[in-house]
Structure formats: C-alpha cells, structure tokens
Short mmCIF file of C-alpha atoms and ligand atoms in Angstrom, two decimals:
data_model
loop_
_atom_site.label_atom_id
_atom_site.label_comp_id
_atom_site.label_asym_id
_atom_site.label_seq_id
_atom_site.Cartn_x
_atom_site.Cartn_y
_atom_site.Cartn_z
CA UNK A 1 -0.94 13.55 31.37
CA UNK A 2 1.48 15.29 33.71
CA UNK A 3 0.51 18.67 33.87
CA UNK A 4 -3.53 19.46 32.97
CA UNK A 5 -4.16 18.52 29.77
CA UNK A 6 -4.89 21.41 27.42
CA UNK A 7 -8.51 21.27 25.41
CA UNK A 8 -8.98 18.90 22.94
CA UNK A 9 -6.48 16.50 24.28
CA UNK A 10 -6.73 13.31 23.17
CA UNK A 11 -3.59 10.27 24.40
CA UNK A 12 -3.24 9.16 20.74
CA UNK A 13 -4.71 11.48 17.14
CA UNK A 14 -4.76 8.37 14.55
CA UNK A 15 -4.55 9.92 10.85
CA UNK A 16 -6.26 8.44 8.01
CA UNK A 17 -9.14 5.76 7.99
CA UNK A 18 -7.99 2.88 5.52
CA UNK A 19 -6.79 -0.45 6.88
CA UNK A 20 -3.76 0.71 8.80
CA UNK A 21 -6.29 3.18 10.60
CA UNK A 22 -9.33 0.56 11.56
CA UNK A 23 -6.78 -1.48 12.52
CA UNK A 24 -5.06 1.19 15.23
CA UNK A 25 -8.42 1.99 16.42
CA UNK A 26 -9.69 -1.57 16.57
CA UNK A 27 -6.67 -3.01 18.72
CA UNK A 28 -6.02 0.49 20.77
CA UNK A 29 -9.54 -0.59 22.27
CA UNK A 30 -9.08 -4.08 22.24
CA UNK A 31 -6.18 -2.57 25.07
CA UNK A 32 -8.53 -0.66 26.95
CA UNK A 33 -7.43 2.28 25.34
CA UNK A 34 -9.71 4.45 24.18
CA UNK A 35 -9.15 7.81 24.27
CA UNK A 36 -8.32 8.21 20.69
CA UNK A 37 -9.74 10.23 17.74
CA UNK A 38 -9.07 9.05 13.50
CA UNK A 39 -8.66 12.19 11.47
CA UNK A 40 -9.84 11.95 7.84
CA UNK A 41 -9.62 14.01 5.13
CA UNK A 42 -12.45 12.43 2.84
CA UNK A 43 -15.64 12.03 3.79
CA UNK A 44 -15.70 8.38 3.76
CA UNK A 45 -13.04 5.78 4.78
CA UNK A 46 -11.70 3.22 3.56
CA UNK A 47 -8.50 5.21 1.85
CA UNK A 48 -7.13 2.91 -1.09
CA UNK A 49 -10.00 0.57 -1.38
CA UNK A 50 -12.41 3.96 -1.53
CA UNK A 51 -10.65 5.77 -3.75
CA UNK A 52 -9.98 3.29 -5.88
CA UNK A 53 -13.02 2.31 -8.29
CA UNK A 54 -11.71 1.78 -11.62
CA UNK A 55 -13.40 -1.46 -13.03
CA UNK A 56 -12.26 -4.65 -12.46
CA UNK A 57 -10.53 -3.22 -9.13
CA UNK A 58 -9.98 -5.45 -6.84
CA UNK A 59 -7.09 -7.65 -4.63
CA UNK A 60 -4.23 -9.61 -5.45
CA UNK A 61 -3.25 -11.05 -2.55
CA UNK A 62 -5.69 -13.98 -0.97
CA UNK A 63 -8.90 -12.23 0.78
CA UNK A 64 -8.78 -14.92 3.86
CA UNK A 65 -4.98 -13.43 4.31
CA UNK A 66 -6.13 -9.16 3.29
CA UNK A 67 -8.61 -9.05 6.57
CA UNK A 68 -7.74 -8.52 9.98
CA UNK A 69 -6.86 -11.02 12.11
CA UNK A 70 -9.25 -9.54 14.39
CA UNK A 71 -12.46 -9.44 11.62
CA UNK A 72 -12.47 -12.58 9.90
CA UNK A 73 -14.65 -12.96 7.50
CA UNK A 74 -16.26 -16.06 6.94
CA UNK A 75 -17.95 -15.06 3.60
CA UNK A 76 -15.79 -13.58 1.64
CA UNK A 77 -17.27 -14.50 -1.80
CA UNK A 78 -13.96 -15.04 -4.05
CA UNK A 79 -10.56 -16.43 -3.36
CA UNK A 80 -9.47 -12.86 -4.31
CA UNK A 81 -12.67 -10.65 -3.52
CA UNK A 82 -13.35 -7.11 -5.54
CA UNK A 83 -13.01 -3.33 -4.49
CA UNK A 84 -16.50 -3.00 -3.50
CA UNK A 85 -16.93 -6.40 -0.93
CA UNK A 86 -13.16 -5.27 0.50
CA UNK A 87 -14.93 -1.52 1.32
CA UNK A 88 -17.83 -3.47 2.66
CA UNK A 89 -15.73 -5.08 4.96
CA UNK A 90 -13.50 -2.03 6.25
CA UNK A 91 -17.01 -0.69 6.63
CA UNK A 92 -18.44 -3.70 8.97
CA UNK A 93 -15.65 -3.78 10.59
CA UNK A 94 -16.22 -0.26 11.78
CA UNK A 95 -19.56 -1.35 12.60
CA UNK A 96 -18.66 -3.92 14.27
CA UNK A 97 -16.65 -2.21 16.77
CA UNK A 98 -18.46 1.15 17.06
CA UNK A 99 -15.59 2.98 15.31
CA UNK A 100 -18.14 5.80 13.15
CA UNK A 101 -18.33 7.98 16.81
CA UNK A 102 -14.39 8.39 16.60
CA UNK A 103 -14.14 9.24 13.38
CA UNK A 104 -13.70 13.09 11.99
CA UNK A 105 -14.72 12.97 8.36
CA UNK A 106 -13.94 15.92 6.07
CA UNK A 107 -11.07 16.91 8.76
CA UNK A 108 -7.52 16.91 6.81
CA UNK A 109 -4.40 17.42 8.91
CA UNK A 110 -2.41 20.23 7.78
CA UNK A 111 0.78 20.50 10.37
CA UNK A 112 1.99 18.58 13.01
CA UNK A 113 4.03 20.66 15.48
CA UNK A 114 6.23 18.62 18.63
CA UNK A 115 5.86 20.32 22.04
CA UNK A 116 8.80 19.62 23.63
CA UNK A 117 7.72 21.40 27.07
CA UNK A 118 4.90 19.04 27.71
CA UNK A 119 6.35 16.26 25.10
CA UNK A 120 2.67 16.36 23.26
CA UNK A 121 1.92 16.95 19.58
CA UNK A 122 0.10 19.76 18.50
CA UNK A 123 -2.53 18.47 14.99
CA UNK A 124 -3.67 21.50 13.05
CA UNK A 125 -6.38 20.35 10.55
CA UNK A 126 -7.75 22.33 7.45
CA UNK A 127 -11.18 22.92 9.65
CA UNK A 128 -8.91 25.58 11.90
CA UNK A 129 -8.66 23.59 14.81
CA UNK A 130 -5.96 22.29 16.80
CA UNK A 131 -6.12 18.86 18.97
CA UNK A 132 -3.55 17.37 21.14
CA UNK A 133 -2.05 14.25 21.61
CA UNK A 134 1.08 13.01 22.95
CA UNK A 135 0.88 10.08 19.87
CA UNK A 136 0.04 10.24 16.47
CA UNK A 137 -0.36 7.17 14.65
CA UNK A 138 0.51 8.31 10.94
CA UNK A 139 -2.44 6.01 9.01
CA UNK A 140 -1.96 7.64 5.70
CA UNK A 141 -0.33 4.71 3.47
CA UNK A 142 2.35 4.66 0.54
CA UNK A 143 0.05 5.06 -2.07
CA UNK A 144 -2.23 7.90 -1.91
CA UNK A 145 0.65 10.24 -4.17
CA UNK A 146 -0.93 9.43 -7.85
CA UNK A 147 1.94 10.25 -10.40
CA UNK A 148 0.72 11.62 -14.37
CA UNK A 149 3.47 11.63 -16.45
CA UNK A 150 4.14 15.54 -17.08
CA UNK A 151 3.78 14.52 -21.31
CA UNK A 152 3.90 17.78 -23.59
CA UNK A 153 0.59 19.05 -25.12
CA UNK A 154 -1.79 16.61 -22.42
CA UNK A 155 -3.38 20.13 -21.75
CA UNK A 156 -4.53 21.04 -24.81
CA UNK A 157 -6.18 17.18 -25.37
CA UNK A 158 -9.86 17.29 -26.40
CA UNK A 159 -11.01 13.89 -24.72
CA UNK A 160 -11.12 12.71 -21.16
CA UNK A 161 -8.47 11.80 -19.32
CA UNK A 162 -7.79 10.87 -16.00
CA UNK A 163 -5.81 8.85 -13.67
CA UNK A 164 -6.19 5.17 -12.72
CA UNK A 165 -7.21 5.86 -8.94
CA UNK A 166 -9.29 8.96 -9.36
CA UNK A 167 -12.08 7.29 -12.05
CA UNK A 168 -15.27 9.41 -13.08
CA UNK A 169 -18.11 7.97 -10.57
CA UNK A 170 -20.99 6.64 -13.36
CA UNK A 171 -17.97 7.33 -16.40
CA UNK A 172 -20.05 5.66 -19.38
CA UNK A 173 -16.48 3.68 -21.07
CA UNK A 174 -18.93 2.39 -24.02
CA UNK A 175 -17.66 3.31 -27.54
CA UNK A 176 -15.21 4.88 -26.53
CA UNK A 177 -11.74 4.27 -28.31
CA UNK A 178 -9.39 4.08 -24.77
CA UNK A 179 -5.37 4.21 -24.42
CA UNK A 180 -4.45 3.29 -20.64
CA UNK A 181 -0.75 3.89 -20.08
CA UNK A 182 0.82 1.84 -17.66
CA UNK A 183 0.98 -1.75 -17.24
CA UNK A 184 1.38 -2.40 -13.44
CA UNK A 185 -1.02 -4.05 -10.92
CA UNK A 186 -3.52 -1.32 -11.79
CA UNK A 187 -3.58 -1.39 -15.78
CA UNK A 188 -3.91 -5.52 -16.03
CA UNK A 189 -7.31 -5.07 -13.72
CA UNK A 190 -8.59 -2.01 -15.72
CA UNK A 191 -7.89 -3.71 -19.18
CA UNK A 192 -9.93 -6.78 -19.23
CA UNK A 193 -12.60 -4.91 -17.38
CA UNK A 194 -13.37 -2.18 -20.12
CA UNK A 195 -11.81 -4.70 -23.09
CA UNK A 196 -15.76 -5.75 -24.08
CA UNK A 197 -17.00 -2.35 -23.71
CA UNK A 198 -15.30 -0.07 -25.40
CA UNK A 199 -14.75 0.50 -28.97
CA UNK A 200 -10.83 0.25 -29.53
CA UNK A 201 -8.67 -0.09 -26.32
CA UNK A 202 -4.60 1.14 -27.52
CA UNK A 203 -2.17 -0.14 -24.51
CA UNK A 204 1.07 1.48 -23.94
CA UNK A 205 3.43 -0.59 -22.44
CA UNK A 206 7.04 1.01 -20.88
CA UNK A 207 7.87 -2.63 -19.33
CA UNK A 208 5.97 -5.63 -19.51
CA UNK A 209 5.45 -7.37 -15.91
CA UNK A 210 5.39 -10.76 -15.21
CA UNK A 211 1.94 -12.29 -15.15
CA UNK A 212 0.92 -15.30 -12.82
CA UNK A 213 -1.74 -17.04 -13.06
CA UNK A 214 -4.11 -16.33 -10.09
CA UNK A 215 -6.97 -19.14 -10.21
CA UNK A 216 -9.11 -16.70 -8.85
CA UNK A 217 -12.90 -18.59 -8.17
CA UNK A 218 -15.95 -17.85 -5.80
CA UNK A 219 -16.11 -19.90 -3.35
CA UNK A 220 -18.89 -22.44 -2.64
CA UNK A 221 -21.88 -21.73 -0.47
CA UNK A 222 -20.59 -24.93 1.74
CA UNK A 223 -17.11 -23.49 2.55
CA UNK A 224 -18.64 -20.46 3.31
CA UNK A 225 -20.86 -22.57 5.56
CA UNK A 226 -18.47 -24.03 7.26
CA UNK A 227 -16.38 -21.49 8.14
CA UNK A 228 -19.07 -19.25 9.51
CA UNK A 229 -20.18 -23.25 11.89
CA UNK A 230 -16.39 -24.08 12.50
CA UNK A 231 -14.19 -20.52 12.39
CA UNK A 232 -11.02 -22.68 13.59
CA UNK A 233 -11.36 -23.60 9.68
CA UNK A 234 -10.97 -20.27 8.60
CA UNK A 235 -8.51 -19.41 10.98
CA UNK A 236 -6.44 -22.88 9.35
CA UNK A 237 -7.07 -21.47 5.74
CA UNK A 238 -5.62 -18.16 6.88
CA UNK A 239 -2.40 -19.92 8.28
CA UNK A 240 -1.85 -22.49 5.15
CA UNK A 241 -1.97 -19.82 3.03
CA UNK A 242 0.35 -17.37 4.94
CA UNK A 243 2.71 -19.87 4.91
CA UNK A 244 2.66 -20.66 1.35
CA UNK A 245 3.21 -17.16 0.60
CA UNK A 246 6.05 -16.67 3.28
CA UNK A 247 8.08 -19.86 2.01
CA UNK A 248 7.08 -18.31 -2.00
CA UNK A 249 8.89 -15.23 -0.40
CA UNK A 250 12.13 -16.09 -0.49
CA UNK A 251 12.41 -16.18 -3.82
CA UNK A 252 12.68 -12.60 -3.67
CA UNK A 253 15.63 -12.12 -0.55
CA UNK A 254 17.98 -14.66 -2.55
CA UNK A 255 16.39 -17.91 -2.88
CA UNK A 256 17.49 -18.56 -7.07
CA UNK A 257 15.27 -22.24 -7.17
CA UNK A 258 12.08 -20.73 -6.04
CA UNK A 259 12.78 -17.41 -8.32
CA UNK A 260 14.03 -19.75 -11.27
CA UNK A 261 10.56 -22.12 -11.09
CA UNK A 262 8.17 -19.02 -10.90
CA UNK A 263 9.63 -17.24 -13.64
CA UNK A 264 9.34 -21.48 -15.59
CA UNK A 265 5.70 -21.02 -14.40
CA UNK A 266 5.17 -17.51 -16.13
CA UNK A 267 6.51 -17.94 -19.07
CA UNK A 268 4.37 -21.17 -20.06
CA UNK A 269 1.90 -19.40 -18.96
CA UNK A 270 3.01 -16.46 -21.39
CA UNK A 271 4.04 -19.40 -23.87
CA UNK A 272 0.18 -21.39 -23.57
CA UNK A 273 -1.93 -18.37 -23.01
CA UNK A 274 -0.85 -16.05 -26.18
CA UNK A 275 -0.44 -17.95 -29.71
CA UNK A 276 1.13 -14.77 -31.72
CA UNK A 277 4.75 -14.98 -31.28
CA UNK A 278 5.45 -10.48 -31.97
CA UNK A 279 2.65 -10.64 -29.42
CA UNK A 280 4.41 -13.30 -26.69
CA UNK A 281 7.60 -11.36 -27.48
CA UNK A 282 6.44 -8.09 -26.56
CA UNK A 283 4.86 -9.16 -23.41
CA UNK A 284 8.25 -11.14 -22.28
CA UNK A 285 9.83 -9.57 -19.54
CA UNK A 286 13.73 -9.14 -19.00
CA UNK A 287 14.47 -8.76 -15.79
CA UNK A 288 14.25 -11.02 -12.92
CA UNK A 289 10.90 -12.15 -11.78
CA UNK A 290 10.31 -10.19 -8.63
CA UNK A 291 12.32 -6.97 -9.42
CA UNK A 292 9.16 -5.22 -9.94
CA UNK A 293 5.96 -6.39 -8.51
CA UNK A 294 4.50 -9.93 -9.60
CA UNK A 295 1.05 -9.61 -10.93
CA UNK A 296 -1.67 -12.36 -10.72
CA UNK A 297 -4.70 -12.69 -13.98
CA UNK A 298 -6.28 -14.71 -15.31
CA UNK A 299 -8.17 -12.31 -17.72
CA UNK A 300 -5.15 -10.07 -19.02
CA UNK A 301 -3.81 -11.65 -22.11
CA UNK A 302 -6.98 -13.03 -23.04
CA UNK A 303 -7.64 -9.56 -22.87
CA UNK A 304 -5.05 -8.20 -25.07
CA UNK A 305 -5.58 -10.58 -28.31
CA UNK A 306 -8.36 -9.65 -28.95
CA UNK A 307 -9.05 -7.45 -32.96
CA UNK A 308 -9.73 -4.46 -31.50
CA UNK A 309 -6.45 -3.94 -28.92
CA UNK A 310 -3.24 -3.33 -29.72
CA UNK A 311 -0.55 -3.33 -27.67
CA UNK A 312 2.02 -0.73 -28.49
CA UNK A 313 6.16 -0.87 -27.08
CA UNK A 314 7.12 2.21 -28.88
CA UNK A 315 7.93 5.32 -26.21
CA UNK A 316 5.70 8.12 -26.33
CA UNK A 317 6.72 10.83 -28.08
CA UNK A 318 3.68 13.73 -26.79
CA UNK A 319 -0.20 14.13 -26.13
CA UNK A 320 -1.45 15.12 -29.55
CA UNK A 321 -5.36 16.96 -29.12
CA UNK A 322 -7.04 13.98 -30.43
CA UNK A 323 -5.03 11.40 -29.72
CA UNK A 324 -1.15 9.64 -28.22
CA UNK A 325 2.03 10.89 -30.52
CA UNK A 326 4.63 7.68 -30.45
CA UNK A 327 8.33 8.62 -30.88
CA UNK A 328 7.95 7.03 -34.36
CA UNK A 329 5.85 9.74 -34.97
CA UNK A 330 2.67 7.12 -35.29
CA UNK A 331 -0.67 9.18 -33.66
CA UNK A 332 -3.02 6.96 -31.91
CA UNK A 333 -6.13 8.41 -31.89
CA UNK A 334 -8.20 8.28 -28.88
CA UNK A 335 -11.14 9.58 -26.58
CA UNK A 336 -9.94 8.56 -23.56
CA UNK A 337 -6.69 8.21 -21.94
CA UNK A 338 -6.62 6.35 -17.91
CA UNK A 339 -2.97 6.92 -16.67
CA UNK A 340 -2.43 3.98 -15.15
CA UNK A 341 0.66 5.42 -14.20
CA UNK A 342 0.70 4.47 -10.24
CA UNK A 343 1.72 6.48 -7.03
CA UNK A 344 5.09 8.31 -5.56
CA UNK A 345 5.26 5.69 -2.66
CA UNK A 346 9.03 6.46 -2.37
CA UNK A 347 8.49 10.26 -2.08
CA UNK A 348 8.14 12.28 1.25
CA UNK A 349 4.71 9.75 3.33
CA UNK A 350 3.54 13.22 4.64
CA UNK A 351 3.13 16.77 2.79
CA UNK A 352 2.68 18.84 5.31
CA UNK A 353 5.59 20.12 7.96
CA UNK A 354 6.01 18.01 10.38
CA UNK A 355 8.10 20.24 13.27
CA UNK A 356 9.66 18.09 15.75
CA UNK A 357 11.94 18.32 18.83
CA UNK A 358 14.60 21.52 18.66
CA UNK A 359 12.37 22.26 15.53
CA UNK A 360 13.80 20.15 13.09
CA UNK A 361 11.99 19.31 10.16
CA UNK A 362 10.96 16.04 9.16
CA UNK A 363 11.21 17.11 5.40
CA UNK A 364 14.85 18.04 5.30
CA UNK A 365 15.74 15.31 7.83
CA UNK A 366 14.30 12.84 4.91
CA UNK A 367 15.51 14.81 2.67
CA UNK A 368 19.59 14.04 4.19
CA UNK A 369 18.75 10.35 4.18
CA UNK A 370 16.05 9.24 2.36
CA UNK A 371 12.81 8.33 4.50
CA UNK A 372 14.01 6.65 7.01
CA UNK A 373 12.50 5.36 11.03
CA UNK A 374 13.22 2.57 13.28
CA UNK A 375 11.44 -0.50 12.56
CA UNK A 376 9.32 1.40 9.76
CA UNK A 377 7.61 2.21 13.05
CA UNK A 378 9.20 5.15 15.36
CA UNK A 379 11.51 8.56 13.87
CA UNK A 380 14.38 10.15 15.91
CA UNK A 381 14.14 13.69 16.49
CA UNK A 382 10.04 13.49 16.23
CA UNK A 383 9.18 11.69 19.64
CA UNK A 384 6.24 9.80 19.77
CA UNK A 385 4.97 10.27 16.02
CA UNK A 386 4.66 6.80 14.86
CA UNK A 387 3.95 4.99 11.23
CA UNK A 388 1.72 2.28 9.96
CA UNK A 389 2.90 1.45 6.92
CA UNK A 390 6.06 3.16 6.71
CA UNK A 391 9.39 3.37 5.75
CA UNK A 392 10.92 -0.50 4.47
CA UNK A 393 7.37 -1.69 5.44
CA UNK A 394 6.03 -2.91 2.14
CA UNK A 395 5.47 -6.36 1.17
CA UNK A 396 6.50 -8.60 -2.68
CA UNK A 397 5.21 -11.07 -1.46
CA UNK A 398 2.15 -11.44 1.67
CA UNK A 399 -0.44 -9.42 3.16
CA UNK A 400 0.56 -5.93 4.13
CA UNK A 401 -2.18 -6.07 7.02
CA UNK A 402 0.30 -8.40 8.93
CA UNK A 403 2.74 -5.40 8.64
CA UNK A 404 0.20 -3.44 10.26
CA UNK A 405 -1.04 -5.86 13.20
CA UNK A 406 2.60 -6.17 13.61
CA UNK A 407 3.45 -2.73 13.90
CA UNK A 408 0.45 -2.10 15.97
CA UNK A 409 1.98 -4.48 18.54
CA UNK A 410 4.95 -2.25 18.76
CA UNK A 411 2.98 0.31 18.97
CA UNK A 412 1.04 -1.14 22.20
CA UNK A 413 4.57 -2.20 24.06
CA UNK A 414 5.57 1.18 22.84
CA UNK A 415 3.10 3.33 24.57
CA UNK A 416 2.84 0.53 27.51
CA UNK A 417 7.01 0.60 28.26
CA UNK A 418 6.45 4.58 28.28
CA UNK A 419 4.35 4.97 30.60
CA UNK A 420 6.17 2.63 32.42
CA UNK A 421 9.44 4.52 32.68
CA UNK A 422 7.62 8.06 33.61
CA UNK A 423 9.28 10.29 30.95
CA UNK A 424 8.03 13.21 29.84
CA UNK A 425 8.46 11.58 26.21
CA UNK A 426 11.02 8.72 24.47
CA UNK A 427 12.99 9.41 21.50
CA UNK A 428 14.47 7.11 19.56
CA UNK A 429 18.30 7.44 19.76
CA UNK A 430 19.59 8.35 16.26
CA UNK A 431 22.46 5.92 16.33
CA UNK A 432 20.20 3.34 16.67
CA UNK A 433 18.15 4.21 13.54
CA UNK A 434 21.48 4.83 11.20
CA UNK A 435 22.21 0.75 11.91
CA UNK A 436 19.17 0.00 11.50
CA UNK A 437 18.88 1.21 8.12
CA UNK A 438 22.01 0.49 7.70
CA UNK A 439 21.19 -3.35 8.01
CA UNK A 440 17.93 -2.78 6.47
CA UNK A 441 20.14 -1.70 3.33
CA UNK A 442 22.37 -3.80 3.81
CA UNK A 443 20.27 -6.89 3.08
CA UNK A 444 17.87 -5.23 0.25
CA UNK A 445 21.61 -5.02 -1.53
CA UNK A 446 21.10 -9.12 -2.01
CA UNK A 447 17.54 -8.94 -2.83
CA UNK A 448 15.73 -9.13 -6.19
CA UNK A 449 14.55 -6.09 -6.05
CA UNK A 450 18.09 -4.68 -6.44
CA UNK A 451 18.40 -7.20 -9.70
CA UNK A 452 18.73 -3.69 -11.91
CA UNK A 453 14.99 -3.16 -12.77
CA UNK A 454 13.27 0.51 -12.31
CA UNK A 455 10.27 0.45 -9.80
CA UNK A 456 8.50 2.45 -7.63
CA UNK A 457 10.06 0.59 -5.20
CA UNK A 458 13.38 2.82 -5.55
CA UNK A 459 13.93 6.70 -4.43
CA UNK A 460 14.96 8.82 -6.47
CA UNK A 461 18.46 7.88 -5.65
CA UNK A 462 18.07 4.56 -6.45
CA UNK A 463 17.31 3.32 -2.38
CA UNK A 464 14.73 0.75 -1.53
CA UNK A 465 13.07 2.91 0.59
CA UNK A 466 9.12 0.76 0.37
CA UNK A 467 10.64 -3.02 1.08
CA UNK A 468 10.61 -5.26 4.12
CA UNK A 469 13.66 -7.37 3.01
CA UNK A 470 12.58 -10.71 5.11
CA UNK A 471 9.18 -12.79 6.37
CA UNK A 472 6.22 -11.45 7.85
CA UNK A 473 7.09 -13.67 10.52
CA UNK A 474 10.27 -12.31 10.86
CA UNK A 475 9.44 -8.75 11.19
CA UNK A 476 6.36 -9.51 14.06
CA UNK A 477 9.83 -10.86 15.83
CA UNK A 478 11.43 -8.00 15.92
CA UNK A 479 8.70 -5.84 16.32
CA UNK A 480 7.01 -8.29 19.48
CA UNK A 481 8.70 -5.70 21.72
CA UNK A 482 9.68 -2.81 21.73
CA UNK A 483 14.10 -2.10 23.11
CA UNK A 484 13.96 0.44 25.68
CA UNK A 485 17.87 0.98 24.84
CA UNK A 486 17.02 1.84 21.43
CA UNK A 487 15.34 5.46 22.83
CA UNK A 488 16.64 8.24 25.09
CA UNK A 489 13.76 8.71 27.49
CA UNK A 490 13.73 12.27 28.27
CA UNK A 491 12.58 13.27 31.77
CA UNK A 492 9.99 15.43 33.04
P1 NAP B 1 2.84 0.95 -10.58
O1 NAP B 1 2.73 -0.33 -10.15
O2 NAP B 1 3.70 1.70 -10.49
O3 NAP B 1 2.21 0.57 -12.06
C1 NAP B 1 2.26 2.56 -13.27
C2 NAP B 1 2.30 1.20 -14.57
O4 NAP B 1 2.63 2.92 -15.23
C3 NAP B 1 4.58 1.48 -15.28
O5 NAP B 1 3.53 -0.31 -16.16
C4 NAP B 1 5.07 1.87 -15.47
O6 NAP B 1 5.89 1.51 -16.77
C5 NAP B 1 4.15 3.03 -15.70
N1 NAP B 1 4.82 4.57 -16.41
C6 NAP B 1 4.71 5.37 -15.70
N2 NAP B 1 5.41 6.44 -15.72
C7 NAP B 1 5.53 6.21 -17.67
C8 NAP B 1 5.32 7.00 -18.59
N3 NAP B 1 5.38 8.22 -18.19
N4 NAP B 1 5.22 6.55 -20.09
C9 NAP B 1 4.79 5.64 -20.33
N5 NAP B 1 4.59 4.42 -19.00
C10 NAP B 1 4.27 5.31 -17.66
O7 NAP B 1 1.22 1.53 -10.55
P2 NAP B 1 -0.10 0.77 -10.29
O8 NAP B 1 -0.64 -0.32 -11.14
O9 NAP B 1 -0.99 2.00 -9.92
O10 NAP B 1 0.16 0.26 -8.83
C11 NAP B 1 0.79 0.48 -7.90
C12 NAP B 1 0.58 -0.22 -6.86
O11 NAP B 1 -0.36 -0.39 -6.36
C13 NAP B 1 1.15 -1.69 -7.01
O12 NAP B 1 1.89 -2.28 -7.16
C14 NAP B 1 -0.10 -2.43 -5.41
O13 NAP B 1 1.41 -2.29 -4.78
C15 NAP B 1 -0.88 -1.44 -5.17
N6 NAP B 1 -1.91 -2.58 -6.31
C16 NAP B 1 -2.72 -3.01 -6.00
C17 NAP B 1 -3.16 -3.66 -6.69
C18 NAP B 1 -4.03 -5.06 -5.48
O14 NAP B 1 -4.34 -6.03 -6.35
N7 NAP B 1 -3.37 -5.54 -4.81
C19 NAP B 1 -4.12 -3.21 -7.17
C20 NAP B 1 -3.67 -2.26 -7.74
C21 NAP B 1 -2.67 -1.66 -7.69
P3 NAP B 1 7.40 0.75 -15.79
O15 NAP B 1 6.70 -0.46 -15.39
O16 NAP B 1 8.16 0.72 -17.01
O17 NAP B 1 8.10 2.37 -14.55
#
C-alpha cells in the first residue's frame, strides 16, 4: 500500500468458498501472501458441492483428477466420487490449511467499486460493512444461477416442486409419483437413484444426451494403501488420467476420428443396454457427440426400462394443479416435480453492481460484448478484478480444477509483476482483450460445440462464452506468465 491502508483493508479478497476460493487461498498461503480473506454468502463452504445434494449427486470426472494437486487424496473410495465425499474432501482441504479462520461466512457481496485515486476496490457486503482490497478474486463459479422454465400454471401446482440443486433436506420421495424435467448431467444421476423408491417416475426429455459407460467402481483397499505408502503412484495415476482426457479432448476441437469412435461406442452402448426399439429411438441423439456435455452413466439406461418409468418426449404445454400437461393434451398426474433444468452459465457471472474505472459498469460493458475477459481472468476497465473459472475457461473434456490451478499461476504472477512495476494499478488494454476474444471465438467456430445443437455453453446470441477451445496443457502454458505488454501501467 502506497498510502495508509484504510480500515478493513486486505491485500486480496476472495469471493466464494467453493473449489476456486479454496484453491486460491491455499495457493496464496503457499506463496506466503497471507493478507487475504474469503467472503462466503452461505453458512458453509463447498459451493456447488454444498448446494447439490440430490440423490446420487457425484462427479463425472474421476476423483483422482477432480482434486487439487496441492491436496492429493489417496483415500478416494470410488473412481468417481459422490457429493458427500467431495464435500468432505473440501472441508479437509480447508482444515489442513487452517482456512476456516479466513472465511467470513454469511457474508454476501452486494457491490464492488473501484477507487481510481487509490487503486483499490471497495467491497460492500450485506452485513453493512465495506471492506477494501488491492485485488478481488471472484471465485463464485458458473453454476449458481438456477433455471426453472416459466411454465404456465406452475404457481397452481398442488404438489411439491424444486430445482435439482435445491433438493429439500430429508425430502421423503418414497411412494411418490415424480416428474423429472430435463435429461442433463443432474437428471441422469437423479433418475437411477430415486427409481427404486418412487411409485411412478415420468421423465420429460427435450433432447436426448449422448451417454457413455462410466465404469465407476470402488477403489480396493490395497490400492488406497499403496497410494498412501507411495504417493508417487497416486501422482502417476493422476497423470495417466490427465493425458487420457487430454487426448480424448481432441474430438471436441476438431478431430473427427476420435469423435466417430466415441459416437460408435455410445451407440453400441445404447443398442446393448436398451432392448425396446421404440425407447432406443427416443434415446438416440440426432446431433454430433460432444456438442452438448457427454454424460457417463452405468445405471441411467437400466433405470429407464423399469415398468413404472416413462420417458416422455412430447413438449410440455403447461403445469396443471395435479400434474404436467403435454402439447398432445395428455395429462401426467404427479405429486412431485424435479426441475433438473440446469443453470444460466453463459449469462452474467456477477449479479451485483460492479463499477470500475471511469465509473464503467461491468453489466453494461458485458451487455455490449457478451461476457469477455483476457485469458478468462482479467477485464479491461476493471483493474485487479480477477476471475477464477471466468468466461471461456470451462471444459468439456477434463477437470476444471486444473483450469483453476492454472489461473492461480497467472494471478500469482500478476501480483508479482504488478508489484515490480511500481504502478498504481494495471489495466488490461482493450485492444489486447478484443484480440484475445476474437482469436478464441475463431477457434470455437471450428469445434464440435458449434456444430448446431443448442446448449448452455452458448449465450442468448449463440456465442460460446463458457468453454475453452483447447487443451488444458495449452491453457497452462498460456497462463504461466502475465504478458505485461497486454496491460497499461497506471502510475501513482
Ligand atoms: P443441463 O445439463 O443444462 O440440463 C438441463 C436439462 O433440462 C436439459 O436436458 C434441457 O433440455 C432440459 N430443459 C431445460 N429447459 C427445459 C424446458 N423448458 N423444457 C424441457 N426441458 C428443459 O443441467 P444440469 O443437468 O443441471 O447440468 C448442468 C451442468 O452442471 C453440467 O453440464 C455440468 O457441467 C454440471 N454438472 C456436473 C456434474 C458432474 O458430475 N461433474 C453433475 C451435475 C451437473 P435441452 O437439452 O433440450 O436444453
């Protein structure tokens, strides 16, 4: 701090105590940068892994990869862990790194304002407090704005309804007649995990997903013991998975051979798993594999073939008091509706006002261009506001935790280089940001995600603002160091 720091000043404020926030905190501590706090709106850490507690909730990326490299866990019980184990792992990471004392729980950010004169941010919270900091790390993730379609009549429904990520605690689904709307990543985990408990299950599918065998299994005790005794083995398995997923990723960004092999495997899996030709036909996607998220599951197809399950592909017309009416006039009587209808990931990443240099408003800026940053991290006009899992840094092929770790390499280098410049603050050059996004968008045009399907990867203008168009290896390389020429240095 060049002048005297204001009261309540921290070098870094991290917003959100999900995986990004924890990863950021662990890395800052490792670099001996301890003047930071984490603001968390909920009463508990965990982000999406705290919120999503629906039956069967788990990760479709192997745990060996879906974990922080600074916090290896030889004790994962399964190849693909379930939500309780992932949340427990996050708590263990916080405990091992003494992070609870750094988290202000029940503290929601309500506004961010850049103070040009001092080159710092003022962070207003719902507690009425205003904090200040040099760097804001926005670690709120892309999957926290739920989508419930605006179906006519929903307010008249006499039963229970909720979004998949707001599953009511201790909700007793036993013996209920349940509708699940949506067949994305959440639904295909929910359906097999409630099917044996409910009386009747009606699944409303708008677009079938490409399903691959998951081959999830328990990790035998012998392997866990070996990983504990010989940590290099655990690292080796992680590396092998990493490269396997990186190679597979080529199918998403243009390798047609990999894609056609993947498509053949998925179709064969469908053929072998579903005996009824009519049901099989309904489940056969008619778009290129990978265009929407490919979903691994071993138990989804078997669940759909139980006698009390129906797959409905006619569009929903409206919600009646006692069920769901489809466009063909059919009423499906249910007492519970689960909206597995996803999230608004391509809209605004921040829903409170953010004002930057010259009183620029982030919402307005992004209103012109769609959400855009430099390298998914820094934004022109909003100096030292840095995003983790920001625009165009999501993945279709590998673990996003690897992207967060790469972003923290960049953030640490950014802070270090900023300090060396002696500038009041750094601001991304508009031209650098525009050029970067132009290049990303050009690359995205050649990927499978631009092959014509409708997905949450695309914003309302059809622009892909969520996914990174290449390998993690490349992103790591490109974020290893800050290119100072991409920034204006504003003198004190
Ligand atoms: P999603 O993949 O966006 O799926 C939403 C589903 O709801 C789609 O099938 C969609 O149909 C359907 N839908 C939306 N509006 C509808 C409407 N008006 N009428 C009928 N159907 C409608 O959402 P999600 O399953 O919650 O998953 C979101 C993301 O969360 C995933 O892609 C993934 O990144 C993450 N996730 C990850 C895991 C994991 O294991 N790592 C698990 C769960 C979720 P259309 O396809 O036709 O749009």
